[in-house]
Short mmCIF file of C-alpha atoms and ligand atoms in Angstrom, two decimals:
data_model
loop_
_atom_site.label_atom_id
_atom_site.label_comp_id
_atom_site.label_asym_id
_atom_site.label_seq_id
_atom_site.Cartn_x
_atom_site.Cartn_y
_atom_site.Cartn_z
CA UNK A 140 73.63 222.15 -22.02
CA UNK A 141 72.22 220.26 -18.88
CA UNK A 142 68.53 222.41 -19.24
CA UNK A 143 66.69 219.20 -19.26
CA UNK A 144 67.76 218.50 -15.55
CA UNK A 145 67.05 222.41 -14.84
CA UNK A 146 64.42 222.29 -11.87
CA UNK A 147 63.76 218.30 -12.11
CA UNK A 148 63.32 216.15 -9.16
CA UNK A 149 65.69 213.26 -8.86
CA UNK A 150 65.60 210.36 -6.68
CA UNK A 151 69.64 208.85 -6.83
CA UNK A 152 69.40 205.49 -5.24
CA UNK A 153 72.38 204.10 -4.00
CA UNK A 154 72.96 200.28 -2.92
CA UNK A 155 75.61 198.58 -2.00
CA UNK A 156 79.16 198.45 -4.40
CA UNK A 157 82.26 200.18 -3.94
CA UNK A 158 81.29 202.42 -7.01
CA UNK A 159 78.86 203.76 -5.13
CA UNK A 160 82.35 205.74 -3.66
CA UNK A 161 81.62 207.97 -7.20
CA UNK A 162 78.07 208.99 -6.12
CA UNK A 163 78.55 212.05 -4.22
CA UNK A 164 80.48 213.55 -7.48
CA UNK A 165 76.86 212.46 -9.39
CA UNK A 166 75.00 214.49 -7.23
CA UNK A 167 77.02 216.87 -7.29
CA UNK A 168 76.84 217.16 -11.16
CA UNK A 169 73.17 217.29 -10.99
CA UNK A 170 72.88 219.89 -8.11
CA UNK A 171 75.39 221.86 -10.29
CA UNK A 172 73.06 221.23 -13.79
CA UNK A 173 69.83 222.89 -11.47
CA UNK A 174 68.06 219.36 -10.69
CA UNK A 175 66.56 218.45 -6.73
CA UNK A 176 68.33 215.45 -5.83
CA UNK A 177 67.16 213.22 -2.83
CA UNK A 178 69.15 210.39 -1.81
CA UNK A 179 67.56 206.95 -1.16
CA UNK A 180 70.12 204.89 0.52
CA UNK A 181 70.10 201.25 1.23
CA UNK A 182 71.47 199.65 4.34
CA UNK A 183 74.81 198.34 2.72
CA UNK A 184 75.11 201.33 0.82
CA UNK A 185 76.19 203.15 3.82
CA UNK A 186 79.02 201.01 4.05
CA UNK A 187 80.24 202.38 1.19
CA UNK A 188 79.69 205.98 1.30
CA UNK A 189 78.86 208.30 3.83
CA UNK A 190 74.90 209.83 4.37
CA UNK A 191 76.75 212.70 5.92
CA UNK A 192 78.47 213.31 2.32
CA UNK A 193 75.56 213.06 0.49
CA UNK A 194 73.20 215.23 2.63
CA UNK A 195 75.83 217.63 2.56
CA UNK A 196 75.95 218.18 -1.57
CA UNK A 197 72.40 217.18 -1.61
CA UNK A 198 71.42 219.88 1.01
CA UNK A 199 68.49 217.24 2.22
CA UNK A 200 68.31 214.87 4.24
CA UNK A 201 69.21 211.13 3.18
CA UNK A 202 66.12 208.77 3.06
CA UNK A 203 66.87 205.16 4.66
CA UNK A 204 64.25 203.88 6.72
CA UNK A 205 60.93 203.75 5.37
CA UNK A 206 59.83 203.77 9.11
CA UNK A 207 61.03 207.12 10.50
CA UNK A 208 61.88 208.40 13.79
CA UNK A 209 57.91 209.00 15.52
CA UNK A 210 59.48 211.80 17.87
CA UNK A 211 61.10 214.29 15.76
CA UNK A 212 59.00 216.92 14.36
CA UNK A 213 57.69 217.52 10.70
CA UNK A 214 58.31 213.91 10.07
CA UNK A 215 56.74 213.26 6.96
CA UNK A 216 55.34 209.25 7.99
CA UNK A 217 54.32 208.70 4.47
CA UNK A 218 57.29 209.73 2.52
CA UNK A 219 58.02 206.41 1.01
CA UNK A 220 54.80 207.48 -0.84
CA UNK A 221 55.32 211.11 -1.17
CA UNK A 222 59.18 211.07 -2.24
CA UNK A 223 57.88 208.36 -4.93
CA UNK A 224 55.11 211.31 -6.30
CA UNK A 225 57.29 214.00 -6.40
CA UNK A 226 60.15 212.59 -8.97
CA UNK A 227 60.78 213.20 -12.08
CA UNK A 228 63.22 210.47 -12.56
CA UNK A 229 64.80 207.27 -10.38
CA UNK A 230 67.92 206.51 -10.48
CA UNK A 231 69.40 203.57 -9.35
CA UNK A 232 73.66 203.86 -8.73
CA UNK A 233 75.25 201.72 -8.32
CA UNK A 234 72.54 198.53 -8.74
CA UNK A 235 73.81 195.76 -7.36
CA UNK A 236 72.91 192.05 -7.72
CA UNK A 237 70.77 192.24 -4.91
CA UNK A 238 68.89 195.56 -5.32
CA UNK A 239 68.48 194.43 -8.96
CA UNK A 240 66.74 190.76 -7.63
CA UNK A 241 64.69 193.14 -4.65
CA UNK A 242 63.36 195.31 -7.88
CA UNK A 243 62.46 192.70 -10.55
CA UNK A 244 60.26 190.75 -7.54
CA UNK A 245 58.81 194.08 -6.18
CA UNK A 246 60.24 193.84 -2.39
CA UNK A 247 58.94 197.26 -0.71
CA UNK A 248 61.41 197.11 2.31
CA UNK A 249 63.52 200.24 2.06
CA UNK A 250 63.28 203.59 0.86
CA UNK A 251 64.73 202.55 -2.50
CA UNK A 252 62.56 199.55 -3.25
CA UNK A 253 59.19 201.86 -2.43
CA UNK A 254 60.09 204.67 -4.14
CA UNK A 255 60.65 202.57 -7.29
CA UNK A 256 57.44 200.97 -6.30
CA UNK A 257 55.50 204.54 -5.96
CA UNK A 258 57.45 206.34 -9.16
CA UNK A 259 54.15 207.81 -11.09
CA UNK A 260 53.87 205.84 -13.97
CA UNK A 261 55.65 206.96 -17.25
CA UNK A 262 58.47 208.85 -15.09
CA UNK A 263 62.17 207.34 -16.16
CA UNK A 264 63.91 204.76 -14.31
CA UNK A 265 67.58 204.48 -14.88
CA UNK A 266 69.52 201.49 -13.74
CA UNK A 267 73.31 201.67 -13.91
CA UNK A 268 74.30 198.03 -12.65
CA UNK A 269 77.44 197.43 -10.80
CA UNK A 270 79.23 194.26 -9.85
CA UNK A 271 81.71 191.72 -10.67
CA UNK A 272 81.71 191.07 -14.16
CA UNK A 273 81.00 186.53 -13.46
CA UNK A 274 77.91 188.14 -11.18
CA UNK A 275 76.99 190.22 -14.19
CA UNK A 276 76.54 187.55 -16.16
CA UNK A 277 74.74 185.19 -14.00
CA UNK A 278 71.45 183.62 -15.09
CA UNK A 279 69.85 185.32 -12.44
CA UNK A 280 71.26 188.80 -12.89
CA UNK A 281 70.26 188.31 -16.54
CA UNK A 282 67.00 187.00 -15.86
CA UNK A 283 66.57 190.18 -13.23
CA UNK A 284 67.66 192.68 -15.64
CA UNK A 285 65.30 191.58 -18.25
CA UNK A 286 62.38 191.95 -16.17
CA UNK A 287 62.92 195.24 -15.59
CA UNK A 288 63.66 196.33 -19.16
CA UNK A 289 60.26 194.54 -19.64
CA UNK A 290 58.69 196.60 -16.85
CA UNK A 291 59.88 199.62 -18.84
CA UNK A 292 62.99 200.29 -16.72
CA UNK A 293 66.08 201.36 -18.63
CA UNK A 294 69.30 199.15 -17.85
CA UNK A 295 72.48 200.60 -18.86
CA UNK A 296 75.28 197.67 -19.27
CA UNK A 297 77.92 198.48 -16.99
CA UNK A 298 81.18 198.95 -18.98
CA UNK A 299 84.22 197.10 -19.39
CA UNK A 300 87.76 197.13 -16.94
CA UNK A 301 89.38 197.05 -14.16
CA UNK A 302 87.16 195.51 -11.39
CA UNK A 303 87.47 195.89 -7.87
CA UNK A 304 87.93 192.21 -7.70
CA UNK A 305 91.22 192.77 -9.56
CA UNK A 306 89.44 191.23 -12.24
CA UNK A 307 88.99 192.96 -15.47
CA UNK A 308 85.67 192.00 -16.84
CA UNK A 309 82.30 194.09 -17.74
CA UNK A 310 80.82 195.74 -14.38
CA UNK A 311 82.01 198.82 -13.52
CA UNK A 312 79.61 201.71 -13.28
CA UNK A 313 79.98 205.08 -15.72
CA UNK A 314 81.73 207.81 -14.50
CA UNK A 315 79.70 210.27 -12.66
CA UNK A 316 79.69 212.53 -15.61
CA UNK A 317 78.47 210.10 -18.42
CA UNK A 318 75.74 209.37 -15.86
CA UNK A 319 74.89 212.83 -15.33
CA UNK A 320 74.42 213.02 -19.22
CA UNK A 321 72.64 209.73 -19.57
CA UNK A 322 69.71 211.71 -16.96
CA UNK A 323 70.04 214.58 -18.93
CA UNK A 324 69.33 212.88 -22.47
CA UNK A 325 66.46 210.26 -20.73
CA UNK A 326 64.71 213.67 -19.10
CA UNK A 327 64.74 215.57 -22.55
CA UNK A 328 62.47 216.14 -25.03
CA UNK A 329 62.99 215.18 -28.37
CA UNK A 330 62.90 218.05 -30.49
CA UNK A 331 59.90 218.78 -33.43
CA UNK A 332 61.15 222.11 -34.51
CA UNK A 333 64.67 220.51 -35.87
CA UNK A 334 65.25 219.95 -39.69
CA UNK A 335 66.61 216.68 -38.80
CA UNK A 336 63.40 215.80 -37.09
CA UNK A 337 62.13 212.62 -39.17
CA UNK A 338 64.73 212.50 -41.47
CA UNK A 339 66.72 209.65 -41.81
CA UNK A 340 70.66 209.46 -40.51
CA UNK A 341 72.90 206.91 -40.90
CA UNK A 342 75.78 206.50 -38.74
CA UNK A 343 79.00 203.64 -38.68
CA UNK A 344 80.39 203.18 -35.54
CA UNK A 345 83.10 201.59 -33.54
CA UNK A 346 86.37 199.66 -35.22
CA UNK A 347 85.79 196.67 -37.79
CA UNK A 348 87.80 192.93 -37.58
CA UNK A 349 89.18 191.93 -40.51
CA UNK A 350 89.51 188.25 -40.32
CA UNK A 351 93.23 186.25 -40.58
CA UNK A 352 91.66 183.20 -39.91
CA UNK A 353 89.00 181.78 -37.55
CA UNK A 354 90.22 182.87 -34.04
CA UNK A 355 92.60 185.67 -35.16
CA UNK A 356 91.48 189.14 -36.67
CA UNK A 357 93.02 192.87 -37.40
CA UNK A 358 91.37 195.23 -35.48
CA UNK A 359 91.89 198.83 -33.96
CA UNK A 360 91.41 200.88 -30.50
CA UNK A 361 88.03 202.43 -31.55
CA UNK A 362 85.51 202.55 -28.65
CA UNK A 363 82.39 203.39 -30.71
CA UNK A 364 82.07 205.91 -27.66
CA UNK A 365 81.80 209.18 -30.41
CA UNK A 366 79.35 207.44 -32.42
CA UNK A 367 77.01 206.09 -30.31
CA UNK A 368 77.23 210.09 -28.63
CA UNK A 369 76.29 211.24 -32.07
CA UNK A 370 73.33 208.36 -32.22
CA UNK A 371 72.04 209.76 -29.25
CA UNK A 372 72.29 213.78 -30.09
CA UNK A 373 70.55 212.89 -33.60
CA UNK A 374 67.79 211.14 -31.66
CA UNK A 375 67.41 214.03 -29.23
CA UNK A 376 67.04 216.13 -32.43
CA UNK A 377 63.77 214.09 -33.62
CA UNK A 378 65.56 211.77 -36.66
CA UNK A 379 65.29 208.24 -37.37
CA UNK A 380 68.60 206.51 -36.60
CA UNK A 381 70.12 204.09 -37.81
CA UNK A 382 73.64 202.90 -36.11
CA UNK A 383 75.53 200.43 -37.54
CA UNK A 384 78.30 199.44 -35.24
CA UNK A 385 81.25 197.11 -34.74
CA UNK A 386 82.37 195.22 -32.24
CA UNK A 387 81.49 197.61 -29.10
CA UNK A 388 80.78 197.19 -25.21
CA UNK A 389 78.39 199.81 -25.38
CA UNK A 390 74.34 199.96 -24.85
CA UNK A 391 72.03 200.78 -27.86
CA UNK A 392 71.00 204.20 -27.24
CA UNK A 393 67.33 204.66 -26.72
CA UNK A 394 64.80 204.70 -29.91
CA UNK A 395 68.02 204.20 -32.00
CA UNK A 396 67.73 201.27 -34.66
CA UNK A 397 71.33 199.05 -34.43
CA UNK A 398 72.68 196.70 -36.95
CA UNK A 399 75.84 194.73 -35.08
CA UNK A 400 78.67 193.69 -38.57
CA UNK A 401 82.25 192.31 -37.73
CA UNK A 402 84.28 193.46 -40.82
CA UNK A 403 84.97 196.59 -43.28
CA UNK A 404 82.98 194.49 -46.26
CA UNK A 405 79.76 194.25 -43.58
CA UNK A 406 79.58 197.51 -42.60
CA UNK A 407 79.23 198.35 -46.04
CA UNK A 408 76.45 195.67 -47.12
CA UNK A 409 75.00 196.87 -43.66
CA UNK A 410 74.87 200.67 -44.72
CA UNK A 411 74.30 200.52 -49.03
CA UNK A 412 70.60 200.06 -48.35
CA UNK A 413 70.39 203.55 -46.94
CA UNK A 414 72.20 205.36 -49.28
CA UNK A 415 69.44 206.31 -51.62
CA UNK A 416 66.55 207.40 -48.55
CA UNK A 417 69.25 209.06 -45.51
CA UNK A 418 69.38 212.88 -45.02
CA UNK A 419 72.46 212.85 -43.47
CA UNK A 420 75.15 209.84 -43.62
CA UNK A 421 77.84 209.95 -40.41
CA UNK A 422 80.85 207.98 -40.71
CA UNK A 423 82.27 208.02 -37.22
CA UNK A 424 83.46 204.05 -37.41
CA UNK A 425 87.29 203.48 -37.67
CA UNK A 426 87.00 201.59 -40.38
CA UNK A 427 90.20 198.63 -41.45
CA UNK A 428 91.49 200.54 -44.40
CA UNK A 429 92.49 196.68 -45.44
CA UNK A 430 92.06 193.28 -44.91
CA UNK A 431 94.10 189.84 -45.25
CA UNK A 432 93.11 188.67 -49.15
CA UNK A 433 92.46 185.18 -47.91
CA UNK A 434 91.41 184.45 -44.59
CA UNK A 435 92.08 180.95 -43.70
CA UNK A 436 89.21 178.58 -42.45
CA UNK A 437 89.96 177.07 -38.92
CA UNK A 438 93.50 178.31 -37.09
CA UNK A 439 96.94 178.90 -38.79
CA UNK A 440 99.79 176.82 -37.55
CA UNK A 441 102.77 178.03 -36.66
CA UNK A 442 104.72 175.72 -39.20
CA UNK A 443 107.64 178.52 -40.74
CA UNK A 444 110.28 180.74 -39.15
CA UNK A 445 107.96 183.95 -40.32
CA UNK A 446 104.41 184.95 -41.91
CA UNK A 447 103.29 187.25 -44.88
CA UNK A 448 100.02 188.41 -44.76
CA UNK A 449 98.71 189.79 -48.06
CA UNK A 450 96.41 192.74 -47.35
CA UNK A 451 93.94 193.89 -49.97
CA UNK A 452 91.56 197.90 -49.85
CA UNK A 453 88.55 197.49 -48.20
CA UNK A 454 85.23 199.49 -49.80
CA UNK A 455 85.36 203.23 -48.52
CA UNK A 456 82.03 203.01 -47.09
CA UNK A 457 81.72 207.16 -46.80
CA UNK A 458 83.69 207.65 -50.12
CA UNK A 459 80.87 205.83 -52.04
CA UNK A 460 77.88 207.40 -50.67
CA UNK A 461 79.81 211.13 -51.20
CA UNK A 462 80.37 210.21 -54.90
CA UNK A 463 76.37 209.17 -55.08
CA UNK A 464 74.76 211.24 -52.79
CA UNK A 465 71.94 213.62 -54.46
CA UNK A 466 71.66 217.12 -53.53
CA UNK A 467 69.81 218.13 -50.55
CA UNK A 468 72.13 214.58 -48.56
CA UNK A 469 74.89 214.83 -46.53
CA UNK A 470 77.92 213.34 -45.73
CA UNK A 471 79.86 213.79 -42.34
CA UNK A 472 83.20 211.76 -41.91
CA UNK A 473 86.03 211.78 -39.20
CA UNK A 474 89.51 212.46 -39.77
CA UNK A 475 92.05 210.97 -37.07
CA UNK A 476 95.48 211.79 -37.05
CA UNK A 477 98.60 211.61 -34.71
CA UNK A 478 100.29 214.82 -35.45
CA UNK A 479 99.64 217.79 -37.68
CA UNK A 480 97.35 216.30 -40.17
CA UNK A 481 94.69 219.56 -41.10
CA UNK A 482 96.06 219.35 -44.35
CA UNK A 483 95.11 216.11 -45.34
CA UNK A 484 91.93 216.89 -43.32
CA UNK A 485 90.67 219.50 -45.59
CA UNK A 486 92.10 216.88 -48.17
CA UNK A 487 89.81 214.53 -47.55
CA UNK A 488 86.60 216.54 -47.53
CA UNK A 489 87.21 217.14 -50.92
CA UNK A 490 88.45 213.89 -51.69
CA UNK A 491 85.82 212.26 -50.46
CA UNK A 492 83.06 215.05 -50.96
CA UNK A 493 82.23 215.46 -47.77
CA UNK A 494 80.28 218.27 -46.81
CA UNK A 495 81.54 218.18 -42.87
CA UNK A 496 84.95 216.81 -41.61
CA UNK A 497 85.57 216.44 -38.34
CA UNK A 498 89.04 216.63 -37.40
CA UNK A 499 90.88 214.83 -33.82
CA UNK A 500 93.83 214.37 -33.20
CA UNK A 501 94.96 211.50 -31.38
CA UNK A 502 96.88 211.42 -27.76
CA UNK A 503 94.69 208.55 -25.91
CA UNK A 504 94.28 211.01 -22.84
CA UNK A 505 92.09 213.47 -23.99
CA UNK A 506 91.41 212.64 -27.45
CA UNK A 507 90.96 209.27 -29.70
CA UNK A 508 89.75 206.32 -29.60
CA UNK A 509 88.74 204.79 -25.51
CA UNK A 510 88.76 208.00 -23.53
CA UNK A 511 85.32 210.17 -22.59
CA UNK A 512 86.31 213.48 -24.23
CA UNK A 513 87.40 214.73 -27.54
CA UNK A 514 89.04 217.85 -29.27
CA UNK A 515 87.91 218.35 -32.81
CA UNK A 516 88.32 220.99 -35.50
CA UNK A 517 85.36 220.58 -37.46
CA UNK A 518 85.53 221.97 -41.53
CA UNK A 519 83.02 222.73 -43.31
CA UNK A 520 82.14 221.94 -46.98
CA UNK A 521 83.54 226.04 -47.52
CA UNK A 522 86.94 224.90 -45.71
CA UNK A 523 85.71 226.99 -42.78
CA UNK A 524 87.14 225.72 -39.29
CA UNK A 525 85.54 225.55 -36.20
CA UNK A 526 87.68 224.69 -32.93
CA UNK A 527 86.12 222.42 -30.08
CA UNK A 528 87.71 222.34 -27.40
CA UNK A 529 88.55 219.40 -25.23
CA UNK A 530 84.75 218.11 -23.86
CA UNK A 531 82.85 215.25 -23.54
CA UNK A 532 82.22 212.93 -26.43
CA UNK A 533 78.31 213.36 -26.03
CA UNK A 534 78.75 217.64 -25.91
CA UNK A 535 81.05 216.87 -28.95
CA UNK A 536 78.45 215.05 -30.42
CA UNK A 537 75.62 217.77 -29.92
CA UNK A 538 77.69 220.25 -30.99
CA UNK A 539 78.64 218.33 -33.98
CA UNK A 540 74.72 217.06 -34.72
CA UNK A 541 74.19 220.88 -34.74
CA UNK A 542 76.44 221.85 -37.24
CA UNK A 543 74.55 219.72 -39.75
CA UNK A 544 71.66 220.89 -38.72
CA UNK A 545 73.04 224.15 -40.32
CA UNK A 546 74.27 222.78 -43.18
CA UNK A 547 70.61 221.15 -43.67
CA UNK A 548 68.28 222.59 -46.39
CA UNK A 549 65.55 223.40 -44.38
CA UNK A 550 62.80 222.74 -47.32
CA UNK A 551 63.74 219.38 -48.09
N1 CTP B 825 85.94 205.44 -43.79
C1 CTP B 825 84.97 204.64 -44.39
N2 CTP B 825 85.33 203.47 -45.00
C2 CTP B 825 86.61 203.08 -45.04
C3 CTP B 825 87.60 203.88 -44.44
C4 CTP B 825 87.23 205.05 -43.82
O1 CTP B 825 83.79 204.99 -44.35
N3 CTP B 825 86.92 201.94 -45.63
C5 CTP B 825 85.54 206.70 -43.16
C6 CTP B 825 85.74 206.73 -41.68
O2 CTP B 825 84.58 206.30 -41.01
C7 CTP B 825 86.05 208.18 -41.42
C8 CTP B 825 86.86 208.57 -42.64
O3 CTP B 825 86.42 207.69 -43.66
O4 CTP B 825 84.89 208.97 -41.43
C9 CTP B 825 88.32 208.39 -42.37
O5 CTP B 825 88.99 208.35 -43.56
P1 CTP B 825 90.36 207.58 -43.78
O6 CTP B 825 90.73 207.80 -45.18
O7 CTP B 825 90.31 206.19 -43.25
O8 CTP B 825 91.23 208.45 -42.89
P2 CTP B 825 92.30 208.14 -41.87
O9 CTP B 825 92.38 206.70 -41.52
O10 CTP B 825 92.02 209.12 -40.79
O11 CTP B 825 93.57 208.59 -42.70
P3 CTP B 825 94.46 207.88 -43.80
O12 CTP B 825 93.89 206.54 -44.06
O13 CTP B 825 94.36 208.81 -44.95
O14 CTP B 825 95.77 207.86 -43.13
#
């Protein structure tokens, strides 16, 4: 799974925020996944995690000074140079406010900020910011952050929760592992020989708001987590994405095409268009099966003792384009239940003509909707079954991404 990183050199940067605590399990991942890691460490950083830690999974020495010791021997005197020409990749986590200002203005003062500096040109830079989530969104930060996505860096938006400030807010850093697989998917190819390459896929996302009035909406638990995964996994495979997501907290993934909607009614004017010209149509979105009839413009009042709200269907985005799709299309939908529910799984394939159903159920620890991993059946248009077991959205996701590719006519 982790090939890409097979043999690759990584530089892991590390500044100073308590999630830097999670970095030793990162390079731990990568030594694991076959990858050279070298630790660049700044000054506050090692108040936050020990160098001793992270030479020992590393197995190399950590790089602080860019001025090193002129008495012990083999001291490479130009490594702030050197280290910088032999990556494959930087990356920088946790960034914090300050190493993200030092970056943006090109300060050269530690082994961090020159490595960046010396990176051969082309090679990926990954920045996984890490703060408070008022820093986060101060002008500066914001104005830092987009001149390094205009230098060609790669930011990834920290996510959303508890904060070490007690706060809960958007800041904290990725867990080790979705880091590890962010390196992996920014170090791979993207893949010629696949019969998804160039084709077009379509794929919903994340929960939908179906207005009550103007403040107040019905909504669900959906992350967007498993479809942005399968976003990703198609692009890796050579197609042309397009994701069409609800309200997330989660970062476009790269060369992927998004279209942001609020409601059920949206997401369907969003995805119509690409009914006629997509290969392969993925509804992973956890889509309002209804909505109030009559939103009301400004805010209710709370006038009577109790409230009706009429609810009317919403469009079945994925039921539509089954019942149009031509041959040689196909359509991929999700299937979420809290208890048994294979039966009305292999129901709805059917139902919907579906040619894939993928199948989770739902016990917010290990599977569903805001949690990192996932156990799916998956059924096939030929009510076969194949069991995942309980892994990583994004290994779901490629796992899942190859299945169609099976199911693909390869002459089309
Ligand atoms: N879906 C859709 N448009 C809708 C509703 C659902 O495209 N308006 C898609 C979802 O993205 C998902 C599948 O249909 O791929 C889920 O089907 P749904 O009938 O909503 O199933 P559940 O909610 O899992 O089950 P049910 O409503 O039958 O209890």
């Amino acid at each position: 799974m982790f090939s890409a990183v097979q043999g690759k050199n990584i530089i892991l940067g590390i500044s100073g925020g308590i999630a830097a605590y999670k970095t030793p399990q990162l390079v731990r991942l990568l030594k694991k996944a076959g990858a050279n890691v070298r630790v660049a460490l700044t000054a506050s950083g090692s108040r936050f995690v020990s160098e001793l830690s992270l030479a020992t999974v590393s197995g190399e020495a950590v790089c602080r000074e860019t001025f090193p010791p002129a008495d012990v021997p083999g001291t490479d005197f130009t490594r702030h140079i050197s280290l910088g020409e032999w990556a494959d990749a930087l990356v920088i986590a946790p960034a914090t406010a300050n190493t993200l200002a030092r970056l943006a203005v090109g300060l050269c003062d530690d082994m961090l900020s020159a490595c960046f500096i010396t990176l051969r040109p082309g090679k990926p830079v990954l920045i996984f910011p890490a703060m408070d989530g008022q820093m986060y969104r101060s002008a500066s930060v914001r104005r830092n952050v987009a001149t390094l996505v205009a230098g060609g860096c790669t930011v990834i938006e920290p996510e959303s929760g508890d904060l070490a400030s007690g706060q809960c807010g958007t800041g904290r850093m990725p867990d080790p592992e979705v880091i590890a697989d962010r390196i992996r998917s920014s170090l791979q190819e993207i893949r010629r020989d696949s019969p998804l390459s160039g084709r077009q896929v379509v794929i919903t996302a994340g929960p939908t708001r179906e207005k009550i009035d103007d403040v107040r909406f019905v909504s669900n638990y959906s992350s967007g987590k498993m479809g942005f995964a399968l976003a990703c996994a198609a692009r890796e495979r050579g197609a042309e994405v397009r994701l069409i997501t609800g309200p997330v907290h989660l970062a476009t993934p790269e060369g992927v095409e998004r279209f942001d909607v609020e409601s059920a009614c949206e997401m369907h004017d969003a995805a119509k268009p690409f009914f006629a010209t997509c290969a392969v149509f993925i509804a992973a979105a956890a889509v309002a099966d209804y909505r109030p009839e009559m939103p009301a413009s400004g805010k209710l009042k709370k006038t009577e003792p109790e409230m009706r709200l009429l609810l009317v269907r919403n469009p079945d985005i994925v039921a539509e384009f089954g019942a149009q799709k031509q041959p040689g299309q196909l359509a991929v939908g999700f299937a979420l239940e809290t208890s048994e529910g294979l039966a009305s799984a292999h129901g709805k394939l059917d139902e919907k003509h579906l040619d894939l159903v993928a199948f989770n159920t739902y016990d917010r620890k290990t599977s569903g909707f805001d949690v990192d991993t996932n156990t799916m059946t998956l059924i096939d248009r030929n009510h076969r079954e194949t069991l995942l077991p309980t892994m990583l959205k994004t290994e779901a996701a490629r796992l899942l991404i190859g299945h169609i590719e099976q199911l693909m006519d390869p002459d089309r």
